[in-house]
GROMACS .gro file of C-alpha atoms in nm:
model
  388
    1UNK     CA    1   0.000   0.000   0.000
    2UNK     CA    2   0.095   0.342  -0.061
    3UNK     CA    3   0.125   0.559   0.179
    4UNK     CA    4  -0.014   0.903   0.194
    5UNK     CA    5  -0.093   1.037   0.499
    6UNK     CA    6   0.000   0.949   0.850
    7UNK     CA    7  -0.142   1.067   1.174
    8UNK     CA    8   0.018   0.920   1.506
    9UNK     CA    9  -0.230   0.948   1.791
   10UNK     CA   10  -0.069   1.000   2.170
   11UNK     CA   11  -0.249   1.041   2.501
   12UNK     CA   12   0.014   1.167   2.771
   13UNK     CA   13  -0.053   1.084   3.110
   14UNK     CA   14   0.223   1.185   3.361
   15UNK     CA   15   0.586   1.098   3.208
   16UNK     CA   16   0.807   1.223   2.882
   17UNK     CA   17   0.819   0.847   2.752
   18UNK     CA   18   0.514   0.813   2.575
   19UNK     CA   19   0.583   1.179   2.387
   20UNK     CA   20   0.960   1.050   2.378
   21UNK     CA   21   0.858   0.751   2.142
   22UNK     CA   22   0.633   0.928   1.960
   23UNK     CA   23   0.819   1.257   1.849
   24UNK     CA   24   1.098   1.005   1.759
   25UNK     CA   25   0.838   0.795   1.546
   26UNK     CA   26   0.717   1.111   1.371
   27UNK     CA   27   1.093   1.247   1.319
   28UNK     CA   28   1.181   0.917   1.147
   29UNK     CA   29   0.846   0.884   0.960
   30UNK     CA   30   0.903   1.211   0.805
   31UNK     CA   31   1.306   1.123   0.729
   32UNK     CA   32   1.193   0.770   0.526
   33UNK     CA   33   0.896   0.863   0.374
   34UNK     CA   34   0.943   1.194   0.248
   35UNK     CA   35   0.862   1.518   0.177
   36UNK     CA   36   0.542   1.378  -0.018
   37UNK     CA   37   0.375   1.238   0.259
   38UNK     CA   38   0.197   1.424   0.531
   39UNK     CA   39   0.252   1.371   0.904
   40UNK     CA   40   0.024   1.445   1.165
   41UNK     CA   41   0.121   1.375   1.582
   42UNK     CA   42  -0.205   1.427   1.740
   43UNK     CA   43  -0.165   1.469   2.139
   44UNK     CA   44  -0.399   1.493   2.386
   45UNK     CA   45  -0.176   1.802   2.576
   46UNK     CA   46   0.148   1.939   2.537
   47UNK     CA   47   0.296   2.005   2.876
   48UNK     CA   48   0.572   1.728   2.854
   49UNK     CA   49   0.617   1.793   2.497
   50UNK     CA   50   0.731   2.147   2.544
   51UNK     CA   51   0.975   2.070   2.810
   52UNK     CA   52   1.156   1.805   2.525
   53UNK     CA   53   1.142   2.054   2.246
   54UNK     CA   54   1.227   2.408   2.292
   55UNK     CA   55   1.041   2.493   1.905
   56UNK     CA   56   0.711   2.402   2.064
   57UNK     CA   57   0.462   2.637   2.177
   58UNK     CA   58   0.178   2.611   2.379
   59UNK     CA   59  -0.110   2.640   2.071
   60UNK     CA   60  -0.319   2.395   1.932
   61UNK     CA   61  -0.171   2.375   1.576
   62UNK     CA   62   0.172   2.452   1.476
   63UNK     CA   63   0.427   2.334   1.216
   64UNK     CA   64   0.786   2.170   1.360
   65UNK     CA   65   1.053   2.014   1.099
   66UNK     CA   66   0.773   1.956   0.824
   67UNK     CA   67   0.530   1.755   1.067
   68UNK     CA   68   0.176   1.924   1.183
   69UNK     CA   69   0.183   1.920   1.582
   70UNK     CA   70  -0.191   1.958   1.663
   71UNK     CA   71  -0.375   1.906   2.008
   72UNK     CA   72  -0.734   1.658   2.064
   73UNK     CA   73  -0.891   1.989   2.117
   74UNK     CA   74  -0.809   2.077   1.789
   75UNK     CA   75  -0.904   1.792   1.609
   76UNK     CA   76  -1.235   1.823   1.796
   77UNK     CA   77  -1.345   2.157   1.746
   78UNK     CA   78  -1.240   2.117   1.377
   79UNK     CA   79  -1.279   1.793   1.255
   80UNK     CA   80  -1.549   1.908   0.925
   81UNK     CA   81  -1.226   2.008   0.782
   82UNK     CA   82  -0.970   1.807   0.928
   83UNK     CA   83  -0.951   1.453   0.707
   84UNK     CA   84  -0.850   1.181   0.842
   85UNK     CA   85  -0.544   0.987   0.713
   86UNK     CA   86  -0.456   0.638   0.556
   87UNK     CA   87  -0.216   0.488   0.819
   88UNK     CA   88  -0.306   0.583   1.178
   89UNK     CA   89  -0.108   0.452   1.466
   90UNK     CA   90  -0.282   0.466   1.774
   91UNK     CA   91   0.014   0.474   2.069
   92UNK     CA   92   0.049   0.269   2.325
   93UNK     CA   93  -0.367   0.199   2.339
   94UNK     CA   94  -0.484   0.559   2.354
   95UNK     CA   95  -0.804   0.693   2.333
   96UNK     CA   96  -0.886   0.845   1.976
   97UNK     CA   97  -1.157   1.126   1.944
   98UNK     CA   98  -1.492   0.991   1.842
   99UNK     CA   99  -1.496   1.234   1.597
  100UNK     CA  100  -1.201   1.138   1.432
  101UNK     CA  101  -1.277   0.781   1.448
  102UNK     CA  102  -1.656   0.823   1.290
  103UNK     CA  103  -1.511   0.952   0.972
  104UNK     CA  104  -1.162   0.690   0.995
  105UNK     CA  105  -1.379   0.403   0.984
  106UNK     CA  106  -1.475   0.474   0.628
  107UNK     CA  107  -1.228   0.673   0.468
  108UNK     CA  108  -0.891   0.559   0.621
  109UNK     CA  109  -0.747   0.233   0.517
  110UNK     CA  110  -0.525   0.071   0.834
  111UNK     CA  111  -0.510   0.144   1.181
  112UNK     CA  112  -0.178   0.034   1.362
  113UNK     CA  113  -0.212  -0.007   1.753
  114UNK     CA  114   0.119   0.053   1.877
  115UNK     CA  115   0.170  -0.147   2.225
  116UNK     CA  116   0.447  -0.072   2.490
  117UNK     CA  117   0.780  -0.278   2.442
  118UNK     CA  118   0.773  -0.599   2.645
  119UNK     CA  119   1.021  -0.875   2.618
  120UNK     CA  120   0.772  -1.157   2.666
  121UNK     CA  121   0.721  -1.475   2.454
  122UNK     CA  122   0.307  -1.431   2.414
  123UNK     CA  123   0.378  -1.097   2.232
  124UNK     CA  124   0.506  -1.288   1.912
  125UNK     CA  125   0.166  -1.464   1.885
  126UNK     CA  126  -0.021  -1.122   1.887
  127UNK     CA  127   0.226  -0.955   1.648
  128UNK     CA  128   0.041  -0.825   1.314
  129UNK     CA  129  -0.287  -0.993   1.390
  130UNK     CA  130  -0.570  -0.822   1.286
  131UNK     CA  131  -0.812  -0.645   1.558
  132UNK     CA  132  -1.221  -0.711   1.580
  133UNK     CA  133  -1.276  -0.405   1.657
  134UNK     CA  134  -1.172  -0.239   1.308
  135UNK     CA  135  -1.482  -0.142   1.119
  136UNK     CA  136  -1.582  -0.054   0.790
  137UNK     CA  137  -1.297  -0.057   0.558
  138UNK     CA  138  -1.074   0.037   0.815
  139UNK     CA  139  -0.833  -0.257   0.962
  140UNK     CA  140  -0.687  -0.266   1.291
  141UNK     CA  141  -0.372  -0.401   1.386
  142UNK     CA  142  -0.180  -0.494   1.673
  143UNK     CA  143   0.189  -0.435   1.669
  144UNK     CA  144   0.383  -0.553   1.950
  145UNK     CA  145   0.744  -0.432   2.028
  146UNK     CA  146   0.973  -0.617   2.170
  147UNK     CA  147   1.337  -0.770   2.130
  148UNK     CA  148   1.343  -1.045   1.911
  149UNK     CA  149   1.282  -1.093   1.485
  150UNK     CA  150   0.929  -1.220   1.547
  151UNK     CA  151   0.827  -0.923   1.732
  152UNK     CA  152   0.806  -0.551   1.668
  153UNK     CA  153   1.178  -0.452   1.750
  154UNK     CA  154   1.296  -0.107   1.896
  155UNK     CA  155   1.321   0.218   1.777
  156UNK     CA  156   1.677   0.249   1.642
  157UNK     CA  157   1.627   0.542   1.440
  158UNK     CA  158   1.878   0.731   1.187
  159UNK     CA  159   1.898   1.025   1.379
  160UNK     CA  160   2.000   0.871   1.766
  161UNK     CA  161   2.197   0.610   1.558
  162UNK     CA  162   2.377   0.942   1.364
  163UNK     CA  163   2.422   1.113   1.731
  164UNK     CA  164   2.618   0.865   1.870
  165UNK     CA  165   2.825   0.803   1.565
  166UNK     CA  166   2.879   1.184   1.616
  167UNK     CA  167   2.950   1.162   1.986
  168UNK     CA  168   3.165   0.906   1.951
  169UNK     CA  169   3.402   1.054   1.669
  170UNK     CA  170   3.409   1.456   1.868
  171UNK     CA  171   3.412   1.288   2.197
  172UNK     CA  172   3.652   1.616   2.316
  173UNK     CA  173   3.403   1.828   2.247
  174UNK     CA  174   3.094   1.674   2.421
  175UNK     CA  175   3.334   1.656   2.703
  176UNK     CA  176   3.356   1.998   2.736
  177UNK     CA  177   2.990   2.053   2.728
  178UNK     CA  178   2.845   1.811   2.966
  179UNK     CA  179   3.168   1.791   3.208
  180UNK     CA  180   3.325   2.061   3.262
  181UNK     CA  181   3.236   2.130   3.617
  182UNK     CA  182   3.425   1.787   3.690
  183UNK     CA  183   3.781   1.784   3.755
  184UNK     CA  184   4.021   1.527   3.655
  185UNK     CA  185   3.806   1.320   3.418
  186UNK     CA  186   4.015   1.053   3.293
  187UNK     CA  187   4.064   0.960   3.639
  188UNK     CA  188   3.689   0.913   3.756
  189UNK     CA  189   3.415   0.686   3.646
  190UNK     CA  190   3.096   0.889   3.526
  191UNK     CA  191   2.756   0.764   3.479
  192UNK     CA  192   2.353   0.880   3.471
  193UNK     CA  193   2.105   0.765   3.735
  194UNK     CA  194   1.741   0.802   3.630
  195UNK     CA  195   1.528   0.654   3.849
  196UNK     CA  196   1.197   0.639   3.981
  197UNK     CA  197   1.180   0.647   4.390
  198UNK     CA  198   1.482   0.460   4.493
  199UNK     CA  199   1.692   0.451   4.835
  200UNK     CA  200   2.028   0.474   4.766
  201UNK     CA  201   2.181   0.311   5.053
  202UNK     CA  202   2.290   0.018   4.909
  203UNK     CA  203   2.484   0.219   4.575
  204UNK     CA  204   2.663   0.467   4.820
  205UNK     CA  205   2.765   0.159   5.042
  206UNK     CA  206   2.945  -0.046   4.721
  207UNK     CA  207   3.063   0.258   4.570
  208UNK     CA  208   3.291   0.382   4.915
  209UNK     CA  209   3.419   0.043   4.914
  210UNK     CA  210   3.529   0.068   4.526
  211UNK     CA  211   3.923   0.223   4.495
  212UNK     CA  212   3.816   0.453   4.242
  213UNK     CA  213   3.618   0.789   4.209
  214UNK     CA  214   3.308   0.818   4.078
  215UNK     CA  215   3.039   1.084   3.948
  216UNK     CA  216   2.706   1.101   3.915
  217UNK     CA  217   2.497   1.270   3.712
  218UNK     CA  218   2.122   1.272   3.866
  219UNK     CA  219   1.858   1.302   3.654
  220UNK     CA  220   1.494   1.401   3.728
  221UNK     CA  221   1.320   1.478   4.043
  222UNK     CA  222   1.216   1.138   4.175
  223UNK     CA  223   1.622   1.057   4.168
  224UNK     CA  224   1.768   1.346   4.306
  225UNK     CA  225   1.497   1.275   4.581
  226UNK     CA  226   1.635   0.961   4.683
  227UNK     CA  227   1.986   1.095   4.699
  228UNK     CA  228   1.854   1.361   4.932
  229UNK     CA  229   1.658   1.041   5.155
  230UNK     CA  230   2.041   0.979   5.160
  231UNK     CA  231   2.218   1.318   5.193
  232UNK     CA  232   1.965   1.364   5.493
  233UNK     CA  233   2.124   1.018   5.682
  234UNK     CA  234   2.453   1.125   5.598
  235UNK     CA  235   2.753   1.303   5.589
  236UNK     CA  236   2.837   1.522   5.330
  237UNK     CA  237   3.008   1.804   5.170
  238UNK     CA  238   2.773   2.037   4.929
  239UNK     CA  239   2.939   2.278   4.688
  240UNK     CA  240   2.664   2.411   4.494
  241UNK     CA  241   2.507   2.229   4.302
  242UNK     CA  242   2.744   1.935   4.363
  243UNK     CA  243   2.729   1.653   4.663
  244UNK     CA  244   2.993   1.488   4.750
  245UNK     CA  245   3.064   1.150   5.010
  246UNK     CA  246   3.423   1.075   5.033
  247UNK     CA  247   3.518   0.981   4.675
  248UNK     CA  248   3.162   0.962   4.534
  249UNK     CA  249   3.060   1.327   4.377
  250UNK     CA  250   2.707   1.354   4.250
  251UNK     CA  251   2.561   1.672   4.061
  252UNK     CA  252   2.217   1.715   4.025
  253UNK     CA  253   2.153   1.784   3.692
  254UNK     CA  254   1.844   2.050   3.487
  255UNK     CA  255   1.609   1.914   3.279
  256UNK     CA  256   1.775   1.806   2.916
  257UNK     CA  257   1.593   1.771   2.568
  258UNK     CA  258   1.594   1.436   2.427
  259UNK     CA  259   1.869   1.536   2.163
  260UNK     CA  260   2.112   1.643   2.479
  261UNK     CA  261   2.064   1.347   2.707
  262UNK     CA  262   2.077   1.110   2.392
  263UNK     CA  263   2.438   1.266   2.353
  264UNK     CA  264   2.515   1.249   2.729
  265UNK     CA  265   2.427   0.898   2.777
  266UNK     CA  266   2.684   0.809   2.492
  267UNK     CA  267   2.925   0.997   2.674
  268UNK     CA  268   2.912   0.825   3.026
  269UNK     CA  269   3.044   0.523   3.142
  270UNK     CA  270   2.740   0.372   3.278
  271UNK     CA  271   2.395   0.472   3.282
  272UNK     CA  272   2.094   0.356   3.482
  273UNK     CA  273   1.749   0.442   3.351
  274UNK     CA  274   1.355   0.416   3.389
  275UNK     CA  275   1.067   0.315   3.173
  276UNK     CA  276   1.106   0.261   2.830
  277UNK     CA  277   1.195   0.524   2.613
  278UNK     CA  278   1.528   0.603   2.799
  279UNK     CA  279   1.577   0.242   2.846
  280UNK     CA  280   1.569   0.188   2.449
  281UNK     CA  281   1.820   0.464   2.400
  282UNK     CA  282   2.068   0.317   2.677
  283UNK     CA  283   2.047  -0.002   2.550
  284UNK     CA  284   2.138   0.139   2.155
  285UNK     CA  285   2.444   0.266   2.338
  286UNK     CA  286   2.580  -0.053   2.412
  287UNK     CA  287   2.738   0.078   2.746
  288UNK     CA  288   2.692  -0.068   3.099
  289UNK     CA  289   2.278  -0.006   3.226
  290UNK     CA  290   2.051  -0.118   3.440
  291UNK     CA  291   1.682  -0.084   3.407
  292UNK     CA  292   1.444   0.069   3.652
  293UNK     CA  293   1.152  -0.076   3.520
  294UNK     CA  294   0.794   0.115   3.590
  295UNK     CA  295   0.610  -0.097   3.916
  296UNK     CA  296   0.292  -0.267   3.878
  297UNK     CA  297   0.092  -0.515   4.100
  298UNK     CA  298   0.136  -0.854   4.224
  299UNK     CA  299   0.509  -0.832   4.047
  300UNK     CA  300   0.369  -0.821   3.740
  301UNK     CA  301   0.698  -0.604   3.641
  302UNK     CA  302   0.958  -0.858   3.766
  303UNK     CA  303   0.793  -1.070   3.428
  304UNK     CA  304   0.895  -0.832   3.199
  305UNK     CA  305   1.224  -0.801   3.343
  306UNK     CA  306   1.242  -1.200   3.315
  307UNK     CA  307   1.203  -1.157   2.950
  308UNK     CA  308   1.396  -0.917   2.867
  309UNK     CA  309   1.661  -1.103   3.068
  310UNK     CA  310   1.597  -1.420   2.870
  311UNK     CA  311   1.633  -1.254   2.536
  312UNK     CA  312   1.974  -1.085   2.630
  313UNK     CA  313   2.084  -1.396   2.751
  314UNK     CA  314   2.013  -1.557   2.400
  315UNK     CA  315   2.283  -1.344   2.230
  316UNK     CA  316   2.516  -1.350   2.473
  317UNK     CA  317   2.519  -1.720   2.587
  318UNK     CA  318   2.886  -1.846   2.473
  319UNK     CA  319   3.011  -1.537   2.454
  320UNK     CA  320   3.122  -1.506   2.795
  321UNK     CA  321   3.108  -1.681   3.154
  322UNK     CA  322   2.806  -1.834   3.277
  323UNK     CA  323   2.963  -1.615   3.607
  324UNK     CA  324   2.897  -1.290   3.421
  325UNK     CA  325   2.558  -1.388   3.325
  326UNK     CA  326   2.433  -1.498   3.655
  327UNK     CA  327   2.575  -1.196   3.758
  328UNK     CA  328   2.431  -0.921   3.570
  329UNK     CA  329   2.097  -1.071   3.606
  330UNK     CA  330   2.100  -1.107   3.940
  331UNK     CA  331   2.154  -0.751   3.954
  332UNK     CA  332   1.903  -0.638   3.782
  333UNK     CA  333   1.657  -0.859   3.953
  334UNK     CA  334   1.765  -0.734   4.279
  335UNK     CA  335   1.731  -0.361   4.132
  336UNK     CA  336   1.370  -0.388   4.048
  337UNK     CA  337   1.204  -0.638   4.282
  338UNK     CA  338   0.988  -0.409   4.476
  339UNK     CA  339   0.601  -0.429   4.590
  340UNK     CA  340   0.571  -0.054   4.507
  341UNK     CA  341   0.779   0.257   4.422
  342UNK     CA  342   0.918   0.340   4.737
  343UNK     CA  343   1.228   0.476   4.987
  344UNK     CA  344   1.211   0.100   5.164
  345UNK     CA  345   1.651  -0.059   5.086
  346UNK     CA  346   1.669  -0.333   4.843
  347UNK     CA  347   1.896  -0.573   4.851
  348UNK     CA  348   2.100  -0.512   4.509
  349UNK     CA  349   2.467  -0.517   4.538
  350UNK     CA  350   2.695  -0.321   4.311
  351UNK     CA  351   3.034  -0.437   4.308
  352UNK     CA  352   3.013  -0.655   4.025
  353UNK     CA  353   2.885  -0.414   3.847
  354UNK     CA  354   3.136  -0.152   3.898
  355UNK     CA  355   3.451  -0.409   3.892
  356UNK     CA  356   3.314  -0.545   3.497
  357UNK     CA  357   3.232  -0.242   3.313
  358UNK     CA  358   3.464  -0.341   3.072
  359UNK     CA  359   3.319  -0.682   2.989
  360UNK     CA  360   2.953  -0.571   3.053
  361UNK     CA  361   3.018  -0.313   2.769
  362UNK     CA  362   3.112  -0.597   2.555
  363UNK     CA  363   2.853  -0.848   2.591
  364UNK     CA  364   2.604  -0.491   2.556
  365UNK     CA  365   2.773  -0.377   2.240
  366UNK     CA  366   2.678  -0.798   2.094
  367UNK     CA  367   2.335  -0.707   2.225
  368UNK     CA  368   2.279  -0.360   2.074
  369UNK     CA  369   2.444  -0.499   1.754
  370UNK     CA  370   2.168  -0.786   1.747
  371UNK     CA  371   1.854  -0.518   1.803
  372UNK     CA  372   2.022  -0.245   1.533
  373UNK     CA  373   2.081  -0.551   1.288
  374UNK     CA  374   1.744  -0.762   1.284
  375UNK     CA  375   1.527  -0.564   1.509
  376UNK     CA  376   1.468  -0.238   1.396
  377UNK     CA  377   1.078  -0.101   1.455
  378UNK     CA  378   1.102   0.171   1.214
  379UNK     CA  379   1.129  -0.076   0.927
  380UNK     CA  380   0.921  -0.320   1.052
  381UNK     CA  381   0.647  -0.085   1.028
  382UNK     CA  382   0.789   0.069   0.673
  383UNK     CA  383   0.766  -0.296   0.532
  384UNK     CA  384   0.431  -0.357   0.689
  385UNK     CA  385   0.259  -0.021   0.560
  386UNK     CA  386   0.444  -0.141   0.228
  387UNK     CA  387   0.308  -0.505   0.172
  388UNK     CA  388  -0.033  -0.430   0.363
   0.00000   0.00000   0.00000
């Protein structure tokens, strides 16, 4: 099928991931399809989106790098001239306007429901199967990301795949921007926490024990929270906007478009993320991580990080020790088994992390190599729209 038109449909509800994915989706869309097909991202408000994007304002219509940014409202109070497109994707299970959807059913041709990445094996049986609930001559299909060929991949885009080429190759010079307020760099490790709430004991305890100094970089409010849960308990020396506990030195860090923390978190030596979108983009990195994964009841979360732990294993299996592997996924078991998001300790321990960066790197540079290679959303969906 040809396509023609694409509107991307996003309901926000209280994090920058969802309007993470989907400005990247729309960016990319607009790169491999051209200048002859019309993109639409249709949001239901666009308070997260204008703390991402400095070129957004806070009106119901506007223009951004070729794509038409337009609000529910919008679509709403206008929808006798506002057509509907051939490919919608509906993120992530939102909510489309009635209004919209009266005149889709009939005049726009297939319907994409875009789930959230999970790493679990049912997801392959509900890739690209069609949905009852299409109608008319519209048909509605479920696309299911996740890590392996016979599921919807990640988003490895051109331009975050471009960034850290470009990172990578003026290294100096992102240096300079994002460290200069640390002295002696070459000497110190240097790594991102994003988190949601998290006590910190455990981290602070395995990183005084380490014989090396370490930064980090605290991003968001629920993480710099939890160091302050610790700076509270503890002693410390505060310079500024800088904390520091014997060799550890941690800076709480402003707010950074996507494009600026995509380049930091290729510039680190570790980083530890949340949720998905940011998880995605350390992952592409191929640099030490760990995941804190969003909560849900009953441990439903610890499943997904199960899965996801299965399908690194997969590539990685012969490739190094069985030590390494128990290892590492120990850790990040440890790091996310919770009953809720809360201050309560955990009982992760950190050393092996911070004594393998080296060979964790490796075995995440096979991974990320895998997932650019053979799992690659954005032309999953390309070669879907194509052959549909």
């Amino acid at each position: 099928m040809e396509l023609k038109s694409l509107d991307i449909f996003c309901e926000i509800i209280d994090n920058f991931g969802d309007i993470g994915v989907v400005y990247r989706l729309g960016k990319e869309f607009k790169k491999v399809f051209g200048e002859n097909v019309k993109i639409r991202v249709i949001l239901n408000r666009l308070d997260e989106f204008i703390n991402i994007n400095s070129n957004v304002k806070n009106i119901q219509n506007q223009e951004i790098d070729g794509i038409q940014y337009v609000t529910y409202e919008y679509v709403k109070k206008n929808m006798c001239t506002f057509s509907t497109a051939n490919v919608i994707i509906e993120a992530f299970g939102c909510t489309i306007p009635e209004e919209y959807m009266n005149e889709a059913y009939d005049n726009s041709d297939l319907l994409i429901n875009l789930e959230y990445l999970s790493a679990e094996d049912w997801i392959e049986s509900c890739h690209l199967q069609e949905s009852p609930s299409g109608k008319g001559k519209l048909k509605k299909i479920f696309f299911m990301p996740g890590f392996t060929e016979k599921s919807g991949g990640v988003i490895a885009d051109s331009f975050y795949l471009d960034r850290i080429k470009n990172v990578i190759e003026n290294k100096e010079y992102y240096r300079k921007k994002y460290f200069s307020e640390i002295e002696n760099v070459d000497k110190k490790i240097i790594g991102t926490v994003f988190s949601y709430e998290k006590n910190f004991t455990p981290l602070f305890r395995d990183l005084k024990s380490l014989d090396k100094e370490v930064v980090i970089l605290a991003m968001g409010e629920k993480t710099q929270e939890g160091f302050k849960n610790f700076f509270e308990k503890n002693f410390i020396e505060k310079l500024g906007n800088i904390y520091k506990y014997g060799k550890i030195e941690v800076q709480f860090c402003k707010f950074l478009s996507q494009e600026d923390y995509e380049e930091l978190i290729n510039l680190t030596d570790f980083n530890f993320v949340r949720g998905e979108d940011s998880f995605i983009r350390a992952v592409l990195t191929g640099k030490p991580y760990l995941w804190h994964i969003y909560c849900q009841e009953d441990y439903a979360h610890m499943d997904k990080i199960e899965g996801f732990l299965d399908k690194y294993e997969r590539q990685i299996k012969g490739k190094t020790s069985e030590e390494y592997l128990s290892e590492y996924k120990k850790l990040f078991k440890d790091y996310n088994f919770r009953r809720e998001n809360s201050l309560e300790e955990g009982k992760e321990e950190y050393l092996f992390f911070f004594n393998n960066l080296k060979e964790i790197e490796r075995c995440n540079s096979l991974f990320k190599d895998f997932l650019i290679s053979n799992c690659n959303l954005i032309n999953k969906i390309k070669d879907f729209i194509e052959k549909f």
